[in-house]
Coordinates of C-alpha atoms and ligand atoms in Angstrom, one line a residue:
M22 CA 3.6 -14.9 -11.9
A23 CA 6.6 -13.7 -13.3
V24 CA 10.0 -15.7 -12.4
L25 CA 12.4 -13.9 -10.9
S26 CA 15.5 -12.8 -13.5
S27 CA 18.9 -14.7 -12.5
Q28 CA 20.6 -11.2 -11.3
A29 CA 17.9 -10.0 -8.8
Q30 CA 16.8 -12.6 -6.8
P31 CA 18.9 -15.6 -4.9
N32 CA 16.6 -18.9 -6.0
E33 CA 16.1 -19.1 -9.5
Q34 CA 12.8 -21.0 -9.0
A35 CA 11.4 -18.7 -6.6
C36 CA 8.1 -17.0 -8.0
V37 CA 7.4 -13.8 -7.7
P38 CA 3.9 -12.4 -6.4
R39 CA 2.3 -10.2 -9.2
H40 CA 1.5 -8.0 -6.2
V41 CA 2.4 -7.0 -3.3
A42 CA 1.2 -4.9 -0.4
I43 CA 2.8 -4.0 2.7
I44 CA 1.2 -2.4 6.1
M45 CA 4.1 -0.1 7.1
D46 CA 4.6 -0.4 10.6
G47 CA 6.9 0.2 13.4
N48 CA 8.2 4.1 13.1
G49 CA 6.8 4.9 16.5
R50 CA 8.8 2.1 18.3
W51 CA 12.0 2.6 15.9
A52 CA 12.1 5.9 17.4
R53 CA 11.6 5.2 20.6
G54 CA 14.4 2.5 20.7
R55 CA 16.8 5.4 19.9
G56 CA 15.6 7.6 22.2
K57 CA 14.0 10.2 19.4
P58 CA 10.6 11.3 18.3
R59 CA 8.3 9.5 16.6
T60 CA 8.7 11.7 13.8
M61 CA 12.1 10.8 13.3
G62 CA 10.8 6.9 12.9
H63 CA 8.3 8.5 10.1
R64 CA 11.3 10.3 8.4
A65 CA 13.4 7.2 8.9
G66 CA 10.2 5.3 6.8
I67 CA 10.4 7.4 3.8
E68 CA 13.9 6.1 3.5
A69 CA 12.5 2.9 3.5
V70 CA 9.7 3.5 1.3
R71 CA 12.3 4.6 -1.9
R72 CA 14.5 1.3 -1.1
T73 CA 11.3 -0.6 -1.2
V74 CA 9.9 0.7 -4.5
E75 CA 13.2 0.5 -6.2
A76 CA 13.6 -3.3 -5.1
A77 CA 10.1 -3.9 -6.0
G78 CA 10.8 -1.9 -9.2
D79 CA 13.8 -4.8 -10.1
L80 CA 12.3 -7.8 -8.5
G81 CA 9.5 -7.5 -11.3
I82 CA 6.8 -7.0 -8.9
E83 CA 4.3 -5.6 -11.1
Y84 CA 1.7 -3.8 -8.1
L85 CA 3.4 -2.2 -4.8
T86 CA 0.7 -1.2 -2.7
L87 CA 1.8 0.9 0.6
Y88 CA -0.3 1.9 3.3
G89 CA 0.8 5.0 4.4
F90 CA -2.1 6.4 6.4
S91 CA -5.2 5.1 7.7
T92 CA -8.4 7.1 8.2
E93 CA -8.5 5.5 12.1
N94 CA -4.6 8.1 12.0
W95 CA -6.5 11.4 12.0
K96 CA -7.5 10.3 15.8
R97 CA -3.7 10.3 16.4
P98 CA -2.2 14.0 18.2
E99 CA -2.3 16.7 16.1
S100 CA 1.5 17.7 16.6
E101 CA 2.2 14.0 15.2
V102 CA -0.7 14.1 12.3
T103 CA 0.8 17.7 11.5
D104 CA 4.1 16.3 10.9
L105 CA 3.5 13.6 9.1
M106 CA 1.2 15.7 7.0
G107 CA 4.8 18.0 6.5
L108 CA 6.1 14.5 5.5
L109 CA 3.7 13.5 2.6
R110 CA 4.3 16.9 1.4
F111 CA 8.7 16.8 1.7
F112 CA 7.8 13.1 0.1
L113 CA 5.8 14.1 -3.3
K114 CA 8.1 17.0 -3.6
R115 CA 10.9 15.2 -3.6
E116 CA 10.2 11.4 -4.8
L117 CA 8.2 12.7 -7.8
A118 CA 10.7 13.1 -10.6
T119 CA 12.8 10.1 -9.6
L120 CA 9.0 8.2 -9.8
H121 CA 8.6 9.1 -12.6
R122 CA 11.7 9.0 -14.0
N123 CA 11.6 5.1 -13.2
N124 CA 8.5 4.9 -15.1
V125 CA 6.4 4.3 -12.2
K126 CA 2.7 5.2 -12.2
I127 CA 0.9 6.4 -8.6
R128 CA -2.3 5.8 -7.6
I129 CA -3.5 7.4 -4.2
I130 CA -6.6 5.3 -2.9
G131 CA -8.5 7.3 0.5
D132 CA -10.7 10.0 1.4
R133 CA -8.8 12.9 -0.4
S134 CA -11.2 15.0 0.7
R135 CA -9.7 15.5 4.2
F136 CA -6.1 16.7 3.2
A137 CA -4.8 20.3 2.8
D138 CA -5.5 21.5 -0.8
D139 CA -2.1 22.0 -1.5
I140 CA -1.5 18.1 -0.7
R141 CA -4.4 17.4 -2.6
D142 CA -2.7 19.6 -5.6
L143 CA 0.3 17.5 -5.3
L144 CA -1.6 14.1 -5.0
D145 CA -3.4 15.0 -7.8
G146 CA -0.4 16.2 -9.7
A147 CA 1.4 13.1 -9.2
E148 CA -1.2 10.8 -10.6
Q149 CA -1.6 13.2 -13.6
K150 CA 2.2 13.2 -14.5
T151 CA 2.9 9.5 -14.3
R152 CA -0.1 8.2 -15.6
N153 CA 1.2 6.5 -18.5
N154 CA 4.3 4.7 -16.7
T155 CA 4.4 1.2 -17.2
R156 CA 7.2 -0.5 -15.2
L157 CA 5.4 -0.4 -11.7
N158 CA 2.0 0.3 -10.4
L159 CA 2.8 1.8 -7.1
T160 CA -0.6 2.3 -5.2
I161 CA -0.3 4.4 -1.8
A162 CA -3.4 4.3 0.6
L163 CA -3.5 7.5 2.5
S164 CA -6.2 8.7 5.0
Y165 CA -8.0 4.9 3.4
G166 CA -9.5 2.6 5.4
A167 CA -11.5 -0.5 3.8
R168 CA -14.6 -0.3 6.1
A169 CA -15.3 3.3 4.6
E170 CA -14.1 2.6 1.2
I171 CA -16.9 -0.9 1.3
T172 CA -19.3 1.4 2.5
E173 CA -18.7 4.1 0.0
A174 CA -19.4 1.2 -3.0
V175 CA -22.3 0.3 -1.4
R176 CA -24.1 4.0 -1.2
E177 CA -22.7 4.3 -4.8
I178 CA -24.6 1.3 -5.8
A179 CA -27.3 1.9 -3.4
R180 CA -27.7 5.4 -5.8
Q181 CA -28.4 3.0 -8.7
V182 CA -30.7 0.6 -7.2
A183 CA -32.7 3.8 -6.2
S184 CA -32.2 5.4 -9.5
G185 CA -33.3 2.6 -11.2
Q186 CA -30.2 2.3 -13.1
I187 CA -29.7 -0.8 -12.7
T188 CA -31.9 -3.8 -10.2
A189 CA -30.9 -5.6 -6.9
D190 CA -30.3 -8.6 -9.0
A191 CA -27.4 -6.9 -11.0
V192 CA -25.2 -6.2 -7.7
T193 CA -22.5 -8.9 -8.2
E194 CA -19.0 -9.4 -6.9
D195 CA -17.6 -8.0 -9.9
L196 CA -20.3 -4.4 -9.2
I197 CA -19.1 -4.0 -5.7
E198 CA -15.2 -4.6 -7.2
N199 CA -15.4 -1.8 -9.5
N200 CA -17.1 0.5 -7.4
L201 CA -13.5 -0.2 -4.7
S202 CA -11.1 2.4 -4.9
T203 CA -9.0 -0.1 -6.2
A204 CA -10.8 -1.2 -9.4
G205 CA -8.7 -2.6 -12.0
L206 CA -5.8 -3.6 -9.8
P207 CA -5.1 -7.4 -9.1
D208 CA -5.6 -8.4 -5.9
P209 CA -2.5 -8.5 -3.9
D210 CA -1.0 -12.2 -3.7
L211 CA 1.1 -11.0 -0.7
L212 CA 0.7 -8.8 2.1
I213 CA 3.6 -8.0 4.5
R214 CA 3.2 -6.4 7.8
T215 CA 6.2 -5.1 9.7
S216 CA 6.7 -4.5 13.0
G217 CA 5.6 -7.9 14.2
E218 CA 1.7 -7.0 15.2
Q219 CA -0.3 -9.5 13.2
R220 CA -3.7 -7.8 12.1
I221 CA -4.9 -6.2 9.5
S222 CA -5.9 -2.6 10.6
N223 CA -8.7 -2.0 8.1
F224 CA -6.7 -2.8 4.8
L225 CA -8.0 -3.9 1.9
L226 CA -10.8 -6.2 4.0
W227 CA -12.2 -7.0 0.2
Q228 CA -8.9 -7.4 -2.2
S229 CA -7.4 -9.5 0.8
A230 CA -9.9 -13.0 0.7
Y231 CA -6.9 -15.0 -0.7
T232 CA -4.0 -13.1 -0.2
E233 CA -0.8 -15.1 1.5
F234 CA 0.7 -12.9 4.8
V235 CA 4.0 -12.4 5.6
F236 CA 4.3 -10.7 9.3
E237 CA 7.9 -9.6 9.9
D238 CA 9.5 -8.8 13.5
V239 CA 11.4 -5.4 11.5
L240 CA 10.3 -2.2 12.4
W241 CA 9.5 -0.2 9.2
P242 CA 12.6 1.8 9.4
D243 CA 14.8 -0.6 8.6
F244 CA 13.0 -2.6 6.3
D245 CA 15.2 -3.1 3.0
R246 CA 15.4 -5.7 -0.1
S247 CA 16.5 -8.5 1.8
H248 CA 13.1 -8.6 3.7
L249 CA 11.0 -8.0 0.8
E250 CA 13.5 -10.8 -0.6
K251 CA 12.3 -13.0 2.2
A252 CA 9.1 -12.6 2.1
I253 CA 8.7 -13.6 -1.6
E254 CA 10.8 -16.5 -1.0
N255 CA 8.1 -17.3 2.1
F256 CA 5.5 -16.8 -0.3
A257 CA 7.2 -19.0 -3.1
G258 CA 6.7 -21.8 -0.6
R259 CA 3.1 -21.6 0.1
E260 CA 0.4 -23.8 -1.6
R261 CA -2.5 -21.4 -3.1
R262 CA -5.6 -23.6 -3.2
F263 CA -8.2 -20.2 -3.3
G264 CA -10.7 -23.2 -1.8
A265 CA -10.3 -25.7 -4.4
V266 CA -8.7 -29.3 -3.7
I267 CA -5.2 -29.7 -5.4
Ligands
IPE330 C1 3.3 3.2 10.9 O1 4.0 3.2 12.4 C2 3.6 4.7 10.4 C3 2.0 5.0 10.3 C4 0.8 4.3 11.1 C5 1.8 6.6 9.9 P1 3.8 3.7 13.5 O2 3.6 5.4 13.9 O3 2.5 3.2 13.7 O4 4.6 3.4 14.6 P2 4.6 2.3 15.6 O5 3.4 0.9 15.4 O6 3.8 3.8 16.9 O7 5.7 1.9 16.7
IPE331 C1 -2.0 0.8 10.1 O1 -0.7 0.7 11.3 C2 -1.9 1.3 9.7 C3 -0.3 2.4 8.8 C4 0.4 1.3 8.8 C5 -0.5 2.9 7.5 P1 -1.3 1.6 12.8 O2 -0.2 1.6 13.8 O3 -2.5 2.4 13.0 O4 -1.7 -0.1 13.6 P2 -2.9 -0.4 15.2 O5 -3.2 0.9 15.5 O6 -1.3 -1.1 15.6 O7 -3.9 -1.1 14.2
MG332 MG1 1.5 1.7 14.2

């Protein structure tokens, strides 16, 4: 874990988690509270994404993983899904240059086959353009579900066993990990969920085995640097034991 730079943070002793994952929840409730359509909440949520990526880079976080759209979110009313796809296009087109300029490396996890061709191209293009960047590893989970991810890994490993490429005994935790969409990323140290809900909603089930959870009451569109700092402070006070005795 890196120590926060004195310029960027309130508590010099606090340790910054290397990998922060966030379930960005509460856009709909934010809009409802203002008597606005849900889309307005999603739109405001994009600004929170921008603020959070900037703050994460400043705070010295190496990996930031954002849950943007789940496999189950496809079940929402068609009009909401259409609006979300429009916003995704808008975000990818508008933010890519800035993210690249800020040396952010983008990776997308989730089932890309369900997106329209033009969105798939934008996602591929964002990864391609930023592949050599080094400041912050930004992973965005889109059309992502951890059960689907694990199922796909099992399917791939089963194929390898069936074809005689590997034996059943060669199936290890490492092998499973290497077949997940997050292969190569460290496990999240801290997972934040906004909006007061206290559940994981099919996010990073395998990877979060020893992750510290922080639930914040703030609705995602209101999330800013101060909430991230507060969650990191909370994390810094945790004793992580990983099953051992300390
Ligand atoms: C999170 O906000 C964004 C997505 C899941 C796409 P929600 O849309 O879930 O907002 P609430 O939970 O209904 O308030
Ligand atoms: C989880 O939020 C998915 C994302 C934030 C992208 P949901 O709003 O879909 O989760 P539930 O339905 O409250 O569990
Ligand atoms: Mg929600």
